[in-house]
Amino acid sequence: MQSVLLDTPAGISARLGWDPKMPEHDRKRTLARELLAARLGVEEKVIRLERESPGKFGFHTQLIAEVHGEVVPISIRNANFRAATVVALADPAVPIGLDLRDAHPDDVELRTMQRHSHLFDETDLPTLLAHWTRVQAVRDADGRGTRVAAENVRLDSPLTRGWVPDRSVRYQLADLSRDSWIITLAYGALPA
């Protein structure tokens, strides 16, 4: 698998990897191991990754890392799109969310974006993609995912902050795009 370290805000690390022959399940674990080994200064082979148990139907489980039998207090998030995966690590107190898209969406995906966007000109593809990926990253960071309708997510006009009106958390938005992949990171602040 080819992978690349992404330029992220302080305290957060992320990698993008792609391989059409490798299953999504394996891509996210490989990328998480690479990130954890670099952050913790350990060899990848001592890192064990488990999937948390689902709490209820529709619950998207996250990875839990162990090193030498001890749980590592770190949040591991991932997003997948076709043969690509992005994984991000952060302090568990920092809410983060990711979205990953191809820069050239197919017609079905494009219609979905247009149907749920708040944009006046839905034919401007770069603006539509920037808006949509930020909305999806905020939904992921919020934790409720698809239970929050895309049209309920609010973004400021420079697309640098996003929020869901019924919550007080405001997320910073970072564009981590690389090559033909549009990647957006939504992240909250460390608690004071």
PDB file of C-alpha atoms in Angstrom, residues 54-173:
ATOM      1  CA  PRO A  54     -21.010  -1.636  18.732  1.00  0.00           C
ATOM      2  CA  GLY A  55     -23.241   0.119  21.253  1.00  0.00           C
ATOM      3  CA  LYS A  56     -26.389  -0.117  19.145  1.00  0.00           C
ATOM      4  CA  PHE A  57     -27.568  -0.590  15.594  1.00  0.00           C
ATOM      5  CA  GLY A  58     -25.973   1.930  13.244  1.00  0.00           C
ATOM      6  CA  PHE A  59     -23.112   2.677  15.654  1.00  0.00           C
ATOM      7  CA  HIS A  60     -19.864   3.156  13.732  1.00  0.00           C
ATOM      8  CA  THR A  61     -17.159   1.451  15.720  1.00  0.00           C
ATOM      9  CA  GLN A  62     -13.680   2.922  16.104  1.00  0.00           C
ATOM     10  CA  LEU A  63     -10.328   1.264  16.571  1.00  0.00           C
ATOM     11  CA  ILE A  64      -8.786   0.852  20.021  1.00  0.00           C
ATOM     12  CA  ALA A  65      -5.010   0.541  20.305  1.00  0.00           C
ATOM     13  CA  GLU A  66      -3.056  -1.542  22.808  1.00  0.00           C
ATOM     14  CA  VAL A  67       0.698  -1.619  23.347  1.00  0.00           C
ATOM     15  CA  HIS A  68       2.090  -4.408  25.544  1.00  0.00           C
ATOM     16  CA  GLY A  69      -1.440  -5.151  26.799  1.00  0.00           C
ATOM     17  CA  GLU A  70      -2.171  -1.550  27.858  1.00  0.00           C
ATOM     18  CA  VAL A  71      -4.850   0.523  26.133  1.00  0.00           C
ATOM     19  CA  VAL A  72      -3.372   3.650  24.531  1.00  0.00           C
ATOM     20  CA  PRO A  73      -5.461   6.733  25.384  1.00  0.00           C
ATOM     21  CA  ILE A  74      -5.855   8.052  21.847  1.00  0.00           C
ATOM     22  CA  SER A  75      -8.728   8.658  19.453  1.00  0.00           C
ATOM     23  CA  ILE A  76      -8.430   6.913  16.081  1.00  0.00           C
ATOM     24  CA  ARG A  77     -10.784   8.074  13.305  1.00  0.00           C
ATOM     25  CA  ASN A  78     -10.938   6.942   9.698  1.00  0.00           C
ATOM     26  CA  ALA A  79     -12.747   7.626   6.460  1.00  0.00           C
ATOM     27  CA  ASN A  80     -12.819   5.487   3.331  1.00  0.00           C
ATOM     28  CA  PHE A  81     -13.675   6.088  -0.277  1.00  0.00           C
ATOM     29  CA  ARG A  82     -13.251   3.328  -2.828  1.00  0.00           C
ATOM     30  CA  ALA A  83      -9.569   2.247  -2.709  1.00  0.00           C
ATOM     31  CA  ALA A  84      -8.429   5.055  -0.383  1.00  0.00           C
ATOM     32  CA  THR A  85      -8.431   5.440   3.391  1.00  0.00           C
ATOM     33  CA  VAL A  86      -7.446   8.306   5.656  1.00  0.00           C
ATOM     34  CA  VAL A  87      -6.721   7.739   9.362  1.00  0.00           C
ATOM     35  CA  ALA A  88      -6.239  10.450  11.993  1.00  0.00           C
ATOM     36  CA  LEU A  89      -5.040  10.285  15.608  1.00  0.00           C
ATOM     37  CA  ALA A  90      -5.753  12.818  18.347  1.00  0.00           C
ATOM     38  CA  ASP A  91      -6.093  13.179  22.085  1.00  0.00           C
ATOM     39  CA  PRO A  92      -9.409  11.529  23.091  1.00  0.00           C
ATOM     40  CA  ALA A  93     -10.620  14.867  24.509  1.00  0.00           C
ATOM     41  CA  VAL A  94     -10.396  16.482  21.052  1.00  0.00           C
ATOM     42  CA  PRO A  95     -13.411  15.667  18.893  1.00  0.00           C
ATOM     43  CA  ILE A  96     -12.324  14.987  15.304  1.00  0.00           C
ATOM     44  CA  GLY A  97     -14.105  13.988  12.144  1.00  0.00           C
ATOM     45  CA  LEU A  98     -12.938  13.138   8.631  1.00  0.00           C
ATOM     46  CA  ASP A  99     -14.301  13.053   5.138  1.00  0.00           C
ATOM     47  CA  LEU A 100     -12.620  11.648   2.043  1.00  0.00           C
ATOM     48  CA  ARG A 101     -13.867  12.069  -1.537  1.00  0.00           C
ATOM     49  CA  ASP A 102     -12.647  11.702  -5.077  1.00  0.00           C
ATOM     50  CA  ALA A 103     -12.189  15.078  -6.797  1.00  0.00           C
ATOM     51  CA  HIS A 104     -14.287  13.720  -9.681  1.00  0.00           C
ATOM     52  CA  PRO A 105     -17.592  12.463  -8.203  1.00  0.00           C
ATOM     53  CA  ASP A 106     -19.895  10.225 -10.208  1.00  0.00           C
ATOM     54  CA  ASP A 107     -23.402  11.390 -11.172  1.00  0.00           C
ATOM     55  CA  VAL A 108     -25.185   9.687  -8.262  1.00  0.00           C
ATOM     56  CA  GLU A 109     -22.871  11.233  -5.671  1.00  0.00           C
ATOM     57  CA  LEU A 110     -23.087  14.617  -7.378  1.00  0.00           C
ATOM     58  CA  ARG A 111     -26.902  14.572  -7.271  1.00  0.00           C
ATOM     59  CA  THR A 112     -26.827  13.703  -3.552  1.00  0.00           C
ATOM     60  CA  MET A 113     -24.514  16.651  -2.848  1.00  0.00           C
ATOM     61  CA  GLN A 114     -26.678  19.039  -4.854  1.00  0.00           C
ATOM     62  CA  ARG A 115     -29.885  17.844  -3.174  1.00  0.00           C
ATOM     63  CA  HIS A 116     -28.583  18.560   0.340  1.00  0.00           C
ATOM     64  CA  SER A 117     -26.390  21.616  -0.175  1.00  0.00           C
ATOM     65  CA  HIS A 118     -27.234  25.203   0.772  1.00  0.00           C
ATOM     66  CA  LEU A 119     -25.378  26.668  -2.195  1.00  0.00           C
ATOM     67  CA  PHE A 120     -26.918  29.054  -4.695  1.00  0.00           C
ATOM     68  CA  ASP A 121     -24.835  27.714  -7.595  1.00  0.00           C
ATOM     69  CA  GLU A 122     -24.811  23.930  -7.296  1.00  0.00           C
ATOM     70  CA  THR A 123     -23.077  23.559 -10.674  1.00  0.00           C
ATOM     71  CA  ASP A 124     -19.774  25.003  -9.357  1.00  0.00           C
ATOM     72  CA  LEU A 125     -18.096  21.632  -8.675  1.00  0.00           C
ATOM     73  CA  PRO A 126     -15.036  22.831  -6.644  1.00  0.00           C
ATOM     74  CA  THR A 127     -17.253  24.900  -4.325  1.00  0.00           C
ATOM     75  CA  LEU A 128     -19.808  22.107  -4.017  1.00  0.00           C
ATOM     76  CA  LEU A 129     -17.096  19.548  -3.123  1.00  0.00           C
ATOM     77  CA  ALA A 130     -15.472  21.901  -0.588  1.00  0.00           C
ATOM     78  CA  HIS A 131     -18.849  22.541   1.046  1.00  0.00           C
ATOM     79  CA  TRP A 132     -19.939  18.884   1.040  1.00  0.00           C
ATOM     80  CA  THR A 133     -16.723  17.462   2.497  1.00  0.00           C
ATOM     81  CA  ARG A 134     -16.751  20.016   5.287  1.00  0.00           C
ATOM     82  CA  VAL A 135     -20.372  19.201   6.140  1.00  0.00           C
ATOM     83  CA  GLN A 136     -19.555  15.483   6.237  1.00  0.00           C
ATOM     84  CA  ALA A 137     -16.475  16.037   8.448  1.00  0.00           C
ATOM     85  CA  VAL A 138     -18.571  18.066  10.934  1.00  0.00           C
ATOM     86  CA  ARG A 139     -21.200  15.300  11.000  1.00  0.00           C
ATOM     87  CA  ASP A 140     -18.450  12.755  11.714  1.00  0.00           C
ATOM     88  CA  ALA A 141     -16.907  14.881  14.490  1.00  0.00           C
ATOM     89  CA  ASP A 142     -20.338  15.462  16.039  1.00  0.00           C
ATOM     90  CA  GLY A 143     -20.631  11.713  16.539  1.00  0.00           C
ATOM     91  CA  ARG A 144     -24.232  11.375  15.427  1.00  0.00           C
ATOM     92  CA  GLY A 145     -23.290  10.942  11.769  1.00  0.00           C
ATOM     93  CA  THR A 146     -26.276  10.472   9.478  1.00  0.00           C
ATOM     94  CA  ARG A 147     -28.723  11.127  12.321  1.00  0.00           C
ATOM     95  CA  VAL A 148     -27.893  14.800  11.710  1.00  0.00           C
ATOM     96  CA  ALA A 149     -29.277  15.848   8.341  1.00  0.00           C
ATOM     97  CA  ALA A 150     -26.614  17.379   6.097  1.00  0.00           C
ATOM     98  CA  GLU A 151     -28.748  20.484   5.588  1.00  0.00           C
ATOM     99  CA  ASN A 152     -28.671  21.134   9.387  1.00  0.00           C
ATOM    100  CA  VAL A 153     -24.881  21.593   9.474  1.00  0.00           C
ATOM    101  CA  ARG A 154     -23.777  25.233   9.375  1.00  0.00           C
ATOM    102  CA  LEU A 155     -20.513  26.572   7.947  1.00  0.00           C
ATOM    103  CA  ASP A 156     -19.075  30.074   8.129  1.00  0.00           C
ATOM    104  CA  SER A 157     -18.513  31.852   4.810  1.00  0.00           C
ATOM    105  CA  PRO A 158     -14.747  31.203   4.479  1.00  0.00           C
ATOM    106  CA  LEU A 159     -15.481  27.494   5.232  1.00  0.00           C
ATOM    107  CA  THR A 160     -13.049  27.427   8.169  1.00  0.00           C
ATOM    108  CA  ARG A 161     -15.548  26.616  10.962  1.00  0.00           C
ATOM    109  CA  GLY A 162     -18.590  24.400  11.191  1.00  0.00           C
ATOM    110  CA  TRP A 163     -21.225  23.425  13.747  1.00  0.00           C
ATOM    111  CA  VAL A 164     -24.563  21.758  14.341  1.00  0.00           C
ATOM    112  CA  PRO A 165     -27.001  24.337  15.808  1.00  0.00           C
ATOM    113  CA  ASP A 166     -28.274  22.135  18.659  1.00  0.00           C
ATOM    114  CA  ARG A 167     -24.752  21.725  20.099  1.00  0.00           C
ATOM    115  CA  SER A 168     -22.355  24.355  21.445  1.00  0.00           C
ATOM    116  CA  VAL A 169     -19.218  22.848  19.862  1.00  0.00           C
ATOM    117  CA  ARG A 170     -17.645  24.780  16.971  1.00  0.00           C
ATOM    118  CA  TYR A 171     -15.238  22.787  14.836  1.00  0.00           C
ATOM    119  CA  GLN A 172     -12.222  24.156  13.009  1.00  0.00           C
ATOM    120  CA  LEU A 173     -12.001  22.841   9.449  1.00  0.00           C
TER     121      LEU A 173
END
